[in-house]
CSV table of C-alpha atoms in Angstrom, one decimal:
chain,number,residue,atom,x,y,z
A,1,UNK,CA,-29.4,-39.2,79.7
A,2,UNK,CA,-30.3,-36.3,77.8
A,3,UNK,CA,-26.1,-34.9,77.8
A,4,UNK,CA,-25.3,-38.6,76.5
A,5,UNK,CA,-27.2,-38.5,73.5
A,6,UNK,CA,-26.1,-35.3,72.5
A,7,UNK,CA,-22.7,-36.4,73.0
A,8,UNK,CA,-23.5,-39.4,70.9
A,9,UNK,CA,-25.3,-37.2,68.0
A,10,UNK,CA,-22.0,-35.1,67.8
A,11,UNK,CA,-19.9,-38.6,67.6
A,12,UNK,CA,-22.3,-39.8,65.2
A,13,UNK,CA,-21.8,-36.1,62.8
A,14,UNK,CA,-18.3,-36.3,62.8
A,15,UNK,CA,-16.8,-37.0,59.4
A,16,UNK,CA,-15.5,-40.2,58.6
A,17,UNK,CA,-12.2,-41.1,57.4
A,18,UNK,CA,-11.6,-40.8,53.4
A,19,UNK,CA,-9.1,-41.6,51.4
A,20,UNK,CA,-8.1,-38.8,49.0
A,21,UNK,CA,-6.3,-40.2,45.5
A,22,UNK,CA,-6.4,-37.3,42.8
A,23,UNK,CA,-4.4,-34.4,44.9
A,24,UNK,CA,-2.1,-31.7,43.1
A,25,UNK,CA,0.5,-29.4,44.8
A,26,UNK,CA,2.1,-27.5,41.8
A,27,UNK,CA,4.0,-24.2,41.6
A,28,UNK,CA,1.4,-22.1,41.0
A,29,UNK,CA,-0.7,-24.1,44.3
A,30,UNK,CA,2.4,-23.0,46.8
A,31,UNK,CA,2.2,-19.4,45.7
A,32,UNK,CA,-1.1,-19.2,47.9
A,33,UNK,CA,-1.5,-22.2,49.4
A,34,UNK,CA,1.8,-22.9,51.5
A,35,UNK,CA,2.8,-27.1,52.1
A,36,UNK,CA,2.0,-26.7,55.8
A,37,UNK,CA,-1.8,-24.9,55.3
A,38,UNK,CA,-2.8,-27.8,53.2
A,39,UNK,CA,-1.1,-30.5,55.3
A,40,UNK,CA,-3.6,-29.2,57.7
A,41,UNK,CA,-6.3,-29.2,55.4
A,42,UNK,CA,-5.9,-32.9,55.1
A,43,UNK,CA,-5.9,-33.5,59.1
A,44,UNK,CA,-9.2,-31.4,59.6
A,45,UNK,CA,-10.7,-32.7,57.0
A,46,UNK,CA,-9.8,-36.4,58.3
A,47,UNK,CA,-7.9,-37.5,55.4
A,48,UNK,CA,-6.3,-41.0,55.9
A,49,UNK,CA,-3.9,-40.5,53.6
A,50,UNK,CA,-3.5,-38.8,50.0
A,51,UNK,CA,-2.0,-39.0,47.0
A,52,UNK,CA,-0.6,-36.0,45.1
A,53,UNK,CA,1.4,-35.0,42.0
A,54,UNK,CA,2.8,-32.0,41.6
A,55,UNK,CA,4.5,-30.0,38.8
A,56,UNK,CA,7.4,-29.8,39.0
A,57,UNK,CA,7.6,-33.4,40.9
A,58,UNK,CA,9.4,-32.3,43.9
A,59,UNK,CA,6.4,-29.8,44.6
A,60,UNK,CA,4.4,-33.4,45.8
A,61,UNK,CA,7.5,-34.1,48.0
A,62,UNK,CA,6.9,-30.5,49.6
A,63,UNK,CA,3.4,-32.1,50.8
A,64,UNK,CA,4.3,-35.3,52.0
A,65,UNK,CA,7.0,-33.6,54.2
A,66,UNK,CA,4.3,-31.7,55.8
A,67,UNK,CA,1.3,-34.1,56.1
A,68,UNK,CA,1.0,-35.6,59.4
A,69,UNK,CA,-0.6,-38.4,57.7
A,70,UNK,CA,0.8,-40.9,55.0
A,71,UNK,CA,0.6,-39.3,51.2
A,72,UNK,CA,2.1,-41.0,48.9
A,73,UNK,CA,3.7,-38.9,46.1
A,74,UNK,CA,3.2,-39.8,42.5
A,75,UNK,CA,5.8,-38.2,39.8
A,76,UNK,CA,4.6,-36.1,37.1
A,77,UNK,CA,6.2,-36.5,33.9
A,78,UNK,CA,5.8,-32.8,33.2
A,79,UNK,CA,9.1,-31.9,34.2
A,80,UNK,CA,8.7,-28.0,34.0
A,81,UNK,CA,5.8,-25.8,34.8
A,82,UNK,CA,5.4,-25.8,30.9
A,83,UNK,CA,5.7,-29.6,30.5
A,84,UNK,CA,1.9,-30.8,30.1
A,85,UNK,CA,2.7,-29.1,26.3
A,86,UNK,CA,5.9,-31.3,25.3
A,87,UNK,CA,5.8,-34.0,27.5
A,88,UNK,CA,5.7,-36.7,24.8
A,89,UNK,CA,8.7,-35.1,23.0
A,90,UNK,CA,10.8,-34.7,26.0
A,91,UNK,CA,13.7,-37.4,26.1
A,92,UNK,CA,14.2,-36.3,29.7
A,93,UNK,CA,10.8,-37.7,31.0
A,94,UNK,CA,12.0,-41.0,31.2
A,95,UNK,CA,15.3,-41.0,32.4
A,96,UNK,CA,13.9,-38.9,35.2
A,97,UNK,CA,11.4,-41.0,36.0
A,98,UNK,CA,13.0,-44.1,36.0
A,99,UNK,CA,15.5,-42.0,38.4
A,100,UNK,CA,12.6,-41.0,40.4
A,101,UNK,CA,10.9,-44.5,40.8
A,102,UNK,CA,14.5,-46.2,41.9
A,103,UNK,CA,14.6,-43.4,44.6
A,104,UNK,CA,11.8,-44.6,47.0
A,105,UNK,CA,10.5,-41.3,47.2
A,106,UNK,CA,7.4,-41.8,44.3
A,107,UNK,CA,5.3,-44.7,44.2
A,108,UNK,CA,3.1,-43.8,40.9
A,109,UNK,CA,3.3,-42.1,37.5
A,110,UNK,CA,1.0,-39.7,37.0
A,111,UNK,CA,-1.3,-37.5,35.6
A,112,UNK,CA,-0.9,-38.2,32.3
A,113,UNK,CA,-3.4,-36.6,30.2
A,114,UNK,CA,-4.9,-37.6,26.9
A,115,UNK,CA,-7.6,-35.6,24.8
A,116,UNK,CA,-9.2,-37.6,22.1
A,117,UNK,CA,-8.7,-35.5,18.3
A,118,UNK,CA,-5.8,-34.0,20.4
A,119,UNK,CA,-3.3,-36.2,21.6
A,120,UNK,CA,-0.7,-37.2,22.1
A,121,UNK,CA,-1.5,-40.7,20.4
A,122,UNK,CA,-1.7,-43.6,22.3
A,123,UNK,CA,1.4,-45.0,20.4
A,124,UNK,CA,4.0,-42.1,21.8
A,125,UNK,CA,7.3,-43.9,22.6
A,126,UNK,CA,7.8,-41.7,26.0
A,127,UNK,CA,4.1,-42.2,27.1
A,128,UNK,CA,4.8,-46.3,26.2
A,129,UNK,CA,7.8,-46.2,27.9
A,130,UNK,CA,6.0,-45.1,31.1
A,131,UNK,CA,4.1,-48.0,30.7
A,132,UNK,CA,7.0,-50.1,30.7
A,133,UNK,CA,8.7,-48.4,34.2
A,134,UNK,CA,5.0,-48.7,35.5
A,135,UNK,CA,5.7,-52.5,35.2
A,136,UNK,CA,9.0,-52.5,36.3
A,137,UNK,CA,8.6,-50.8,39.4
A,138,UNK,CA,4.8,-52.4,39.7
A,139,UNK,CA,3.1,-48.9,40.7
A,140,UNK,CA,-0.1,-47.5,38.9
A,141,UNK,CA,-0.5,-44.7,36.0
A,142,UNK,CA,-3.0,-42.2,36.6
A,143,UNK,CA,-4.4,-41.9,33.3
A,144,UNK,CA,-6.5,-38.7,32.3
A,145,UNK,CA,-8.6,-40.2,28.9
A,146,UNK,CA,-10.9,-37.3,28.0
A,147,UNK,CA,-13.3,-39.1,25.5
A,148,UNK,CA,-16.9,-39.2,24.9
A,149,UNK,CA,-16.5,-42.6,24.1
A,150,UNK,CA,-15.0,-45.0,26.7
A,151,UNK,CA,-13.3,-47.1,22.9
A,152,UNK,CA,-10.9,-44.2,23.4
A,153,UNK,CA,-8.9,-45.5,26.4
A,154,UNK,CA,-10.0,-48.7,26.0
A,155,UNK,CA,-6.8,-50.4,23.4
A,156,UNK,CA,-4.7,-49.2,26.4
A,157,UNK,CA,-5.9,-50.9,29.1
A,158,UNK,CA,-6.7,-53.9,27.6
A,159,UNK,CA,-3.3,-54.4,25.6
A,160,UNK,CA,-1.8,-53.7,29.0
A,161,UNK,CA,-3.5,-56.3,31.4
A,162,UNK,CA,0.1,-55.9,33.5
A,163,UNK,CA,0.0,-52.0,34.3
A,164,UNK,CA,-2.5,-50.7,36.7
A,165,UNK,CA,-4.8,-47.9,36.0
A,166,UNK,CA,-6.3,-45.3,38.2
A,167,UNK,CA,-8.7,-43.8,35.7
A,168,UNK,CA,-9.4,-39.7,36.4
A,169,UNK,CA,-12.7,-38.4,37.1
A,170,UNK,CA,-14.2,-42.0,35.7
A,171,UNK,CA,-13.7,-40.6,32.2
A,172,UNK,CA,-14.6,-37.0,32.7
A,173,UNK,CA,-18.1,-36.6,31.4
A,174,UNK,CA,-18.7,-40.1,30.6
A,175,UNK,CA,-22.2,-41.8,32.3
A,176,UNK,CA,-22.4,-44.9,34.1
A,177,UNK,CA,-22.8,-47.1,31.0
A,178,UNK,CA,-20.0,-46.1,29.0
A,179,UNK,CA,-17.7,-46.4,32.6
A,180,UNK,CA,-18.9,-49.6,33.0
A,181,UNK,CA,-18.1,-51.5,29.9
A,182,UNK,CA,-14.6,-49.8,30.2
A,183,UNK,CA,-14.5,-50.8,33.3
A,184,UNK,CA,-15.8,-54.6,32.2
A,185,UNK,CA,-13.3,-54.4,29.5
A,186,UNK,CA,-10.8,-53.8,31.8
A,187,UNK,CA,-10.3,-55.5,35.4
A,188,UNK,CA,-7.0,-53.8,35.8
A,189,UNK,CA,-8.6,-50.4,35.4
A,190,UNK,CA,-9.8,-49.0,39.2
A,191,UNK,CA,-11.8,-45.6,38.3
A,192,UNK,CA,-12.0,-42.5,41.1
A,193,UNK,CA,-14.3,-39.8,40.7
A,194,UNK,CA,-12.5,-36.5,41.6
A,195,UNK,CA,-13.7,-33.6,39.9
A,196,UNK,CA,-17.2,-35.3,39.1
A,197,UNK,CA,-19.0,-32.2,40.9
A,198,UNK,CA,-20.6,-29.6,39.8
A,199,UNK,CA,-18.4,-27.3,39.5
A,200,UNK,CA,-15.8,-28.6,36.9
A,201,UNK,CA,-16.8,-32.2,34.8
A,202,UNK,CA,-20.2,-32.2,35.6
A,203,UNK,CA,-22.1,-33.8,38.8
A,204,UNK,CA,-23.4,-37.4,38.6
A,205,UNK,CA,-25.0,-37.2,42.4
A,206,UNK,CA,-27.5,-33.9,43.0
A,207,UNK,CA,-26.1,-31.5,45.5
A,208,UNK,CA,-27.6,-32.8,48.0
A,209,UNK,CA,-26.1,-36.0,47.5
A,210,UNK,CA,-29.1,-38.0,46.1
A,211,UNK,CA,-27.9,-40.6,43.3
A,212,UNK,CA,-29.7,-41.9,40.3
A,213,UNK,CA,-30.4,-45.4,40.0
A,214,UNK,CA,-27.8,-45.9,37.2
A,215,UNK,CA,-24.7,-44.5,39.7
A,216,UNK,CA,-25.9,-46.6,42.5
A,217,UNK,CA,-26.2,-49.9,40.4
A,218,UNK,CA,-23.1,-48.9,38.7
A,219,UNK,CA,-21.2,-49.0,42.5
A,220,UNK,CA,-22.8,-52.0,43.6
A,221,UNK,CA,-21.7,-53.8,40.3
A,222,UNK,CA,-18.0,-53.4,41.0
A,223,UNK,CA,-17.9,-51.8,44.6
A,224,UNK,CA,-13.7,-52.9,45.4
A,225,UNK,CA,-13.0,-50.4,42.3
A,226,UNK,CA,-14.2,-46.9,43.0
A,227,UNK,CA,-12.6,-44.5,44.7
A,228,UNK,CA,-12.8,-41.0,45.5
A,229,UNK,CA,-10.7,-37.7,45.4
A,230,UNK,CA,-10.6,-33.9,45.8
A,231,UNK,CA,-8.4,-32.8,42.6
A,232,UNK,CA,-8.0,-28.9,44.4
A,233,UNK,CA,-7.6,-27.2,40.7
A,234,UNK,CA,-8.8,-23.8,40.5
A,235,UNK,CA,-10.6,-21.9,38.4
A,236,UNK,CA,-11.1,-24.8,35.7
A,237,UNK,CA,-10.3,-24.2,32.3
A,238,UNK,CA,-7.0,-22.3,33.2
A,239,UNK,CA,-4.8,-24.9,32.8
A,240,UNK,CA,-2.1,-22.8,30.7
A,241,UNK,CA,-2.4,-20.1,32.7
A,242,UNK,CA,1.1,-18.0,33.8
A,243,UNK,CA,-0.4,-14.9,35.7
A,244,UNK,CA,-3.2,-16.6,38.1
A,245,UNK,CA,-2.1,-18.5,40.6
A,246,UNK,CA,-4.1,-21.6,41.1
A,247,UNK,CA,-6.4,-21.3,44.1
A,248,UNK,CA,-7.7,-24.9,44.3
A,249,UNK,CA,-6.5,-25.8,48.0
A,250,UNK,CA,-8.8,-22.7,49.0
A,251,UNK,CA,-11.9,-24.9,47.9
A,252,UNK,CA,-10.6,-28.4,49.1
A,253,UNK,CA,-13.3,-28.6,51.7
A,254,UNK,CA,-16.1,-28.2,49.0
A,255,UNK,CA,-15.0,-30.6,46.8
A,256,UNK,CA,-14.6,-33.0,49.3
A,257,UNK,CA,-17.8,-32.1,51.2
A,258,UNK,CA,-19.9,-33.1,47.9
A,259,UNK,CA,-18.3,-36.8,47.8
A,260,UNK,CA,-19.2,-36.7,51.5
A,261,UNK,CA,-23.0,-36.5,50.7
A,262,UNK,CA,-23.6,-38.5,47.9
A,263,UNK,CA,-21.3,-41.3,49.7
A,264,UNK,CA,-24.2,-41.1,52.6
A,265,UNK,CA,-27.2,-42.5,50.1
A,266,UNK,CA,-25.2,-45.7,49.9
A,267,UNK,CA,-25.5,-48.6,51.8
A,268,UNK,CA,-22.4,-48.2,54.4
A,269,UNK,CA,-20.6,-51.0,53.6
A,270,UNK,CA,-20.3,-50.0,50.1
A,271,UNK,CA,-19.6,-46.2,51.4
A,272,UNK,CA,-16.9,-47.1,52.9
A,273,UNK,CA,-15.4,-49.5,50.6
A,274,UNK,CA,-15.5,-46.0,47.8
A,275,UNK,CA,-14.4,-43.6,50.6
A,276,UNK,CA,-11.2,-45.5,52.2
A,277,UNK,CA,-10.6,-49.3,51.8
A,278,UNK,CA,-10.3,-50.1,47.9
A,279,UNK,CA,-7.8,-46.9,48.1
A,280,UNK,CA,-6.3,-48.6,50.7
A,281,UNK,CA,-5.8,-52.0,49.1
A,282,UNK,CA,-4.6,-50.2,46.1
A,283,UNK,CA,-2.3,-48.1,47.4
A,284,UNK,CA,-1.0,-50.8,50.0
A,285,UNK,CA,2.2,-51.4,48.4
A,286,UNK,CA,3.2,-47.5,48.9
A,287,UNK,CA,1.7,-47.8,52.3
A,288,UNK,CA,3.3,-50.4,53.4
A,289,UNK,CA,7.0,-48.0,53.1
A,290,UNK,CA,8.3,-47.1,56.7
A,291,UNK,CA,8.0,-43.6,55.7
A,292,UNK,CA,4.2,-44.1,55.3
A,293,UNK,CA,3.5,-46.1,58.3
């Protein structure tokens, strides 16, 4: 009796399945972090399936290849390790992606990013013609809005009910109000909260995965729209960087281990909704490919 409820206390500790959407496997990620290492990452760490861009695109390709389990490849439009600079003037980003979407091999655009007082504008021809292959080929655009103010994104996604959004790191530093009238505004808007940690744009959850009453009402107010994510960047801050490699993959257990404990002061139904199923309804038209089965 006593061996059985051990057993059962082990079953009961092991990790449950998640569903990671913000993943990145660049140039500077395979310089330490090899496709098949974090392939593996994914299986230990009982990843259902992924999704990951990578810079240049082919880099995501590299990951898929490796993963045991479905990840579906999204294609970056910055076309060179450089390309998050000139993106918006580049009149090879859309050609290439339209190429890259008729392939089979990408199933999302994505990440884009916008910084408000920044740019680019909203208005950019490339960056609306990206919306317009988004409808097209009916995938999603993973949009990176850094605003205080949830207006910023919010002409966007409203003037776009046809496109799809997976909104990054639910606005970056944004609270729950200000992601929940976007989110309100916008039913075509489904918001994951990669990078929300400590570490990078700020917790929401204490570390040891307590929530305050805003999150939780927050989740329960539109639980078939969150979902979760790793985004294995690292250090933050060095986006531009040419001599450090990026050692993200190195803490992919860390970022994912935080989601894990904050996911556990929610009612499990709504736990699992955040940590695997609205991913998987979202993403079920790249799932659904026989090279994702």
């Amino acid at each position: 009796m006593v061996a059985l409820f051990l057993v059962s206390g082990m079953a009961a500790a092991e990790p449950q399945p998640v569903a990671d959407v913000h993943l990145h496997y660049n140039w500077d990620h395979e310089e330490v972090t090899p496709p098949e290492v974090a392939a593996e990452k994914l299986a230990r760490n009982k990843v259902a399936f992924g999704v990951v861009s990578g810079v240049p695109a082919a880099r995501a390709l590299k990951l898929k290849e490796a993963a045991s389990m479905p990840v579906i490849a999204f294609f970056s439009p910055y076309i060179h390790h450089r390309g998050r600079l000139d993106w918006h003037r580049d009149e090879r980003v859309l050609k290439r992606t339209r190429a890259a979407l008729a392939s089979g091999r990408f199933h999302g655009i994505g990440e884009v990013h916008f910084v408000a007082s920044i740019g680019p504008p909203w208005s950019n021809p490339v960056f609306q013609g990206l919306l317009d292959l988004a409808r097209e080929f009916e995938v999603p655009v993973l949009v990176h809005a850094e605003a205080s103010d949830h207006r910023y994104f919010l002409p966007v996604c409203r003037s776009n009910p046809g496109v799809r959004f997976q909104w990054a790191h639910a606005g970056a530093r944004m609270g729950p109000e200000a992601v929940g009238a976007l989110m309100e505004a916008c039913p075509n808007v489904w918001t994951e909260l990669s990078a929300r940690d400590p570490w990078r744009y700020g917790r929401f959850a204490a570390e040891d995965g307590s929530l305050p009453e805003a999150w939780r009402r927050l989740f329960e107010r539109f639980p078939e729209r969150f979902m979760i994510g790793s985004d294995p960047v690292w250090p933050p801050g060095m986006v531009f960087r040419w001599d450090t490699a990026d050692t993200g993959w190195r803490r992919f257990e860390q970022f994912l281990d935080y989601h894990r404990r904050w996911l556990r002061a929610l009612p499990q139904d709504l736990a699992r909704k955040i940590r695997l199923t609205n991913a998987q309804r979202f993403f079920a038209y790249a799932l659904s490919e026989p090279r994702n089965q």
